[in-house]
mmCIF file of C-alpha atoms in Angstrom:
data_model
loop_
_atom_site.group_PDB
_atom_site.id
_atom_site.type_symbol
_atom_site.label_atom_id
_atom_site.label_comp_id
_atom_site.label_asym_id
_atom_site.label_seq_id
_atom_site.Cartn_x
_atom_site.Cartn_y
_atom_site.Cartn_z
ATOM 1 C CA UNK A 1 48.286 114.813 36.307
ATOM 2 C CA UNK A 2 48.698 114.533 32.642
ATOM 3 C CA UNK A 3 49.671 117.377 30.319
ATOM 4 C CA UNK A 4 46.455 116.634 28.788
ATOM 5 C CA UNK A 5 44.358 116.948 31.947
ATOM 6 C CA UNK A 6 46.507 119.824 33.413
ATOM 7 C CA UNK A 7 45.569 121.835 30.196
ATOM 8 C CA UNK A 8 41.945 121.245 30.463
ATOM 9 C CA UNK A 9 41.900 122.064 34.156
ATOM 10 C CA UNK A 10 43.550 125.119 33.377
ATOM 11 C CA UNK A 11 41.056 126.083 30.831
ATOM 12 C CA UNK A 12 38.123 125.283 32.574
ATOM 13 C CA UNK A 13 39.469 127.070 35.772
ATOM 14 C CA UNK A 14 40.288 130.283 33.547
ATOM 15 C CA UNK A 15 36.993 130.300 31.686
ATOM 16 C CA UNK A 16 34.972 129.631 34.826
ATOM 17 C CA UNK A 17 36.798 132.173 37.156
ATOM 18 C CA UNK A 18 36.396 134.716 34.134
ATOM 19 C CA UNK A 19 32.634 134.209 33.756
ATOM 20 C CA UNK A 20 31.932 133.808 37.619
ATOM 21 C CA UNK A 21 33.794 137.300 38.466
ATOM 22 C CA UNK A 22 32.069 139.130 35.780
ATOM 23 C CA UNK A 23 28.706 138.098 37.272
ATOM 24 C CA UNK A 24 29.661 138.902 40.715
ATOM 25 C CA UNK A 25 30.899 142.440 39.586
ATOM 26 C CA UNK A 26 27.617 142.874 37.807
ATOM 27 C CA UNK A 27 25.684 141.811 41.262
ATOM 28 C CA UNK A 28 27.667 144.091 43.444
ATOM 29 C CA UNK A 29 26.698 147.124 40.772
ATOM 30 C CA UNK A 30 29.828 147.433 38.885
ATOM 31 C CA UNK A 31 28.923 148.658 35.198
ATOM 32 C CA UNK A 32 29.568 146.383 32.423
ATOM 33 C CA UNK A 33 32.543 147.709 30.720
ATOM 34 C CA UNK A 34 34.669 147.700 33.816
ATOM 35 C CA UNK A 35 33.431 144.260 34.827
ATOM 36 C CA UNK A 36 34.644 143.154 31.419
ATOM 37 C CA UNK A 37 38.152 144.606 32.065
ATOM 38 C CA UNK A 38 38.385 143.148 35.560
ATOM 39 C CA UNK A 39 37.605 139.854 34.588
ATOM 40 C CA UNK A 40 39.642 139.458 31.226
ATOM 41 C CA UNK A 41 42.706 139.582 33.225
ATOM 42 C CA UNK A 42 41.615 136.155 35.437
ATOM 43 C CA UNK A 43 43.178 133.906 32.886
ATOM 44 C CA UNK A 44 46.361 135.864 33.575
ATOM 45 C CA UNK A 45 46.711 134.042 37.090
ATOM 46 C CA UNK A 46 47.241 130.865 35.053
ATOM 47 C CA UNK A 47 50.113 132.451 32.995
ATOM 48 C CA UNK A 48 51.750 133.595 35.897
ATOM 49 C CA UNK A 49 51.611 130.662 37.857
ATOM 50 C CA UNK A 50 53.073 128.471 34.810
ATOM 51 C CA UNK A 51 55.918 130.702 34.720
ATOM 52 C CA UNK A 52 56.820 130.812 38.083
ATOM 53 C CA UNK A 53 56.515 126.899 38.256
ATOM 54 C CA UNK A 54 58.213 125.793 34.723
ATOM 55 C CA UNK A 55 60.353 129.443 34.512
ATOM 56 C CA UNK A 56 58.887 129.223 30.685
ATOM 57 C CA UNK A 57 55.577 128.418 29.228
ATOM 58 C CA UNK A 58 55.363 125.727 26.072
ATOM 59 C CA UNK A 59 54.210 126.877 22.794
ATOM 60 C CA UNK A 60 50.677 126.122 23.525
ATOM 61 C CA UNK A 61 51.218 128.411 26.786
ATOM 62 C CA UNK A 62 52.971 130.838 24.781
ATOM 63 C CA UNK A 63 50.050 131.313 22.539
ATOM 64 C CA UNK A 64 47.679 131.174 24.958
ATOM 65 C CA UNK A 65 49.563 134.110 26.889
ATOM 66 C CA UNK A 66 49.785 136.350 23.686
ATOM 67 C CA UNK A 67 45.928 136.015 23.054
ATOM 68 C CA UNK A 68 45.174 136.736 26.527
ATOM 69 C CA UNK A 69 47.504 139.698 26.894
ATOM 70 C CA UNK A 70 46.044 140.946 23.462
ATOM 71 C CA UNK A 71 42.553 140.568 24.762
ATOM 72 C CA UNK A 72 42.826 142.307 28.007
ATOM 73 C CA UNK A 73 44.668 145.145 26.530
ATOM 74 C CA UNK A 74 41.850 145.820 23.646
ATOM 75 C CA UNK A 75 39.740 145.096 27.172
ATOM 76 C CA UNK A 76 41.210 148.758 28.250
ATOM 77 C CA UNK A 77 41.295 150.484 25.083
ATOM 78 C CA UNK A 78 37.932 149.793 24.082
ATOM 79 C CA UNK A 79 34.440 151.349 25.574
ATOM 80 C CA UNK A 80 31.962 149.603 23.413
ATOM 81 C CA UNK A 81 30.364 146.479 25.391
ATOM 82 C CA UNK A 82 29.035 145.070 22.324
ATOM 83 C CA UNK A 83 32.564 145.325 20.973
ATOM 84 C CA UNK A 84 34.102 143.871 23.940
ATOM 85 C CA UNK A 85 31.880 141.081 23.749
ATOM 86 C CA UNK A 86 32.725 140.315 20.082
ATOM 87 C CA UNK A 87 36.334 140.449 20.364
ATOM 88 C CA UNK A 88 36.637 136.943 21.480
ATOM 89 C CA UNK A 89 34.959 135.961 18.073
ATOM 90 C CA UNK A 90 38.148 138.005 16.313
ATOM 91 C CA UNK A 91 40.579 136.636 18.360
ATOM 92 C CA UNK A 92 39.032 133.326 17.713
ATOM 93 C CA UNK A 93 39.130 133.788 14.087
ATOM 94 C CA UNK A 94 42.659 135.153 14.089
ATOM 95 C CA UNK A 95 43.587 131.693 15.747
ATOM 96 C CA UNK A 96 41.449 130.001 12.885
ATOM 97 C CA UNK A 97 43.494 131.765 10.374
ATOM 98 C CA UNK A 98 46.815 130.960 11.796
ATOM 99 C CA UNK A 99 45.942 127.373 11.995
ATOM 100 C CA UNK A 100 45.110 127.370 8.385
ATOM 101 C CA UNK A 101 48.262 129.399 6.921
ATOM 102 C CA UNK A 102 50.628 126.810 9.411
ATOM 103 C CA UNK A 103 48.852 123.855 7.558
ATOM 104 C CA UNK A 104 51.278 124.779 4.408
ATOM 105 C CA UNK A 105 54.376 125.833 6.879
ATOM 106 C CA UNK A 106 57.120 123.922 8.228
ATOM 107 C CA UNK A 107 55.517 122.396 11.350
ATOM 108 C CA UNK A 108 51.450 123.203 11.258
ATOM 109 C CA UNK A 109 49.907 124.100 14.908
ATOM 110 C CA UNK A 110 48.019 120.631 15.447
ATOM 111 C CA UNK A 111 51.482 119.250 15.182
ATOM 112 C CA UNK A 112 53.089 121.480 17.501
ATOM 113 C CA UNK A 113 50.497 121.612 20.192
ATOM 114 C CA UNK A 114 49.519 118.005 20.052
ATOM 115 C CA UNK A 115 52.967 116.686 20.482
ATOM 116 C CA UNK A 116 52.872 117.997 24.072
ATOM 117 C CA UNK A 117 50.169 115.643 24.789
ATOM 118 C CA UNK A 118 51.278 112.366 22.699
ATOM 119 C CA UNK A 119 54.695 112.755 21.914
ATOM 120 C CA UNK A 120 56.543 109.417 23.474
ATOM 121 C CA UNK A 121 52.957 107.525 23.314
ATOM 122 C CA UNK A 122 52.512 106.666 19.753
ATOM 123 C CA UNK A 123 54.666 104.770 16.890
ATOM 124 C CA UNK A 124 56.339 101.686 17.097
ATOM 125 C CA UNK A 125 59.095 102.553 19.538
ATOM 126 C CA UNK A 126 57.417 105.562 20.726
ATOM 127 C CA UNK A 127 59.371 107.626 18.608
ATOM 128 C CA UNK A 128 60.341 111.406 18.898
ATOM 129 C CA UNK A 129 57.805 113.253 16.443
ATOM 130 C CA UNK A 130 60.601 114.712 14.756
ATOM 131 C CA UNK A 131 61.392 111.567 13.800
ATOM 132 C CA UNK A 132 57.874 110.532 12.717
ATOM 133 C CA UNK A 133 57.651 113.809 10.892
ATOM 134 C CA UNK A 134 60.729 113.683 8.780
ATOM 135 C CA UNK A 135 60.375 109.939 7.456
ATOM 136 C CA UNK A 136 56.513 109.357 7.339
ATOM 137 C CA UNK A 137 54.850 111.661 4.392
ATOM 138 C CA UNK A 138 51.528 110.241 5.615
ATOM 139 C CA UNK A 139 52.384 111.505 9.198
ATOM 140 C CA UNK A 140 52.885 115.114 8.010
ATOM 141 C CA UNK A 141 49.786 115.078 6.063
ATOM 142 C CA UNK A 142 47.600 114.026 8.852
ATOM 143 C CA UNK A 143 48.533 116.894 10.943
ATOM 144 C CA UNK A 144 48.197 119.242 8.230
ATOM 145 C CA UNK A 145 44.518 117.932 7.347
ATOM 146 C CA UNK A 146 44.186 118.298 11.079
ATOM 147 C CA UNK A 147 45.490 121.916 11.197
ATOM 148 C CA UNK A 148 42.844 122.740 8.268
ATOM 149 C CA UNK A 149 40.176 121.049 10.441
ATOM 150 C CA UNK A 150 40.919 123.170 13.600
ATOM 151 C CA UNK A 151 41.213 126.395 11.144
ATOM 152 C CA UNK A 152 37.938 126.118 9.922
ATOM 153 C CA UNK A 153 36.247 124.980 12.967
ATOM 154 C CA UNK A 154 37.706 128.248 14.720
ATOM 155 C CA UNK A 155 36.296 130.505 11.983
ATOM 156 C CA UNK A 156 32.968 128.894 12.174
ATOM 157 C CA UNK A 157 33.061 129.454 16.272
ATOM 158 C CA UNK A 158 34.201 132.948 15.821
ATOM 159 C CA UNK A 159 31.360 133.503 13.395
ATOM 160 C CA UNK A 160 28.696 132.332 15.924
ATOM 161 C CA UNK A 161 30.397 134.324 18.860
ATOM 162 C CA UNK A 162 30.204 137.605 16.993
ATOM 163 C CA UNK A 163 26.375 136.914 16.134
ATOM 164 C CA UNK A 164 26.037 136.437 19.730
ATOM 165 C CA UNK A 165 27.744 139.255 21.140
ATOM 166 C CA UNK A 166 25.027 141.591 18.786
ATOM 167 C CA UNK A 167 22.196 139.483 19.078
ATOM 168 C CA UNK A 168 21.825 138.435 22.883
ATOM 169 C CA UNK A 169 21.278 140.999 25.991
ATOM 170 C CA UNK A 170 24.642 142.236 27.166
ATOM 171 C CA UNK A 171 24.682 140.381 30.296
ATOM 172 C CA UNK A 172 23.648 137.096 28.758
ATOM 173 C CA UNK A 173 26.548 136.781 26.293
ATOM 174 C CA UNK A 174 29.290 135.398 28.690
ATOM 175 C CA UNK A 175 27.599 133.001 30.157
ATOM 176 C CA UNK A 176 26.635 131.555 26.504
ATOM 177 C CA UNK A 177 29.979 132.308 25.255
ATOM 178 C CA UNK A 178 31.027 129.702 28.012
ATOM 179 C CA UNK A 179 29.009 127.020 27.277
ATOM 180 C CA UNK A 180 30.001 127.586 23.805
ATOM 181 C CA UNK A 181 33.493 127.231 24.737
ATOM 182 C CA UNK A 182 32.327 123.789 25.944
ATOM 183 C CA UNK A 183 30.318 122.711 23.366
ATOM 184 C CA UNK A 184 33.096 123.643 20.752
ATOM 185 C CA UNK A 185 35.646 121.557 22.527
ATOM 186 C CA UNK A 186 33.921 118.555 22.680
ATOM 187 C CA UNK A 187 32.532 118.794 19.021
ATOM 188 C CA UNK A 188 36.182 119.195 18.140
ATOM 189 C CA UNK A 189 37.491 116.339 19.879
ATOM 190 C CA UNK A 190 34.652 114.010 18.395
ATOM 191 C CA UNK A 191 35.735 115.703 14.889
ATOM 192 C CA UNK A 192 39.274 114.918 15.325
ATOM 193 C CA UNK A 193 39.038 111.357 16.597
ATOM 194 C CA UNK A 194 36.576 110.613 13.552
ATOM 195 C CA UNK A 195 39.498 111.731 11.389
ATOM 196 C CA UNK A 196 42.661 110.222 13.156
ATOM 197 C CA UNK A 197 41.370 107.238 14.669
ATOM 198 C CA UNK A 198 40.956 105.610 10.865
ATOM 199 C CA UNK A 199 44.524 106.927 9.996
ATOM 200 C CA UNK A 200 46.056 104.539 12.008
ATOM 201 C CA UNK A 201 47.931 107.110 13.965
ATOM 202 C CA UNK A 202 46.995 105.971 17.529
ATOM 203 C CA UNK A 203 48.033 101.776 16.457
ATOM 204 C CA UNK A 204 51.601 101.142 16.482
ATOM 205 C CA UNK A 205 50.781 98.304 14.198
ATOM 206 C CA UNK A 206 48.877 100.532 11.331
ATOM 207 C CA UNK A 207 50.226 100.681 7.960
ATOM 208 C CA UNK A 208 50.993 104.032 8.699
ATOM 209 C CA UNK A 209 54.176 103.105 10.840
ATOM 210 C CA UNK A 210 55.065 100.000 8.529
ATOM 211 C CA UNK A 211 58.288 101.869 7.105
ATOM 212 C CA UNK A 212 59.593 102.437 10.925
ATOM 213 C CA UNK A 213 58.835 98.680 11.532
ATOM 214 C CA UNK A 214 60.726 97.301 8.803
ATOM 215 C CA UNK A 215 64.012 99.265 9.789
#
């Protein structure tokens, strides 16, 4: 299974099991706060599994681990169900700001996370992304712009999550949030491809890689 497929499967299992466990606990008569706390630890199962199999998580796994642990900690400490529901929005906003800040850094997050999926599959000779980064200014610009796009997308997603957390009935929010995850990922996938395909990043014969082909 490819890295991308494995990542998507892990995300689907984590999100699906989390919301399924929440509703199962609520159906069993568990009060909302306790159900939130218990179900918030479900994503940690995939992290532990990854550590057992590979001894260490990759950078994306590490990012997800930190976010999940922070989310679980908030779930334990906070007793307001509405605030617990809104925490996903606040953590999403933090992720969006991180993407935006990274766009000016040495390695923007879109570059860091995407290289695990595409490195060795693009470029005239399937070059290392370190080579592409160092030699092609346009390649660097592509991933800085992509990081800004992800940052803006995550911030918009965060606003919607917070509004939903306070506007809908408590038990409706986890299900709606799950649907929002799916819709957001699909929309961002479309947006990224609309941007990336014309840049030529997927085409080894595009002008983007002209300097590499000439040498």
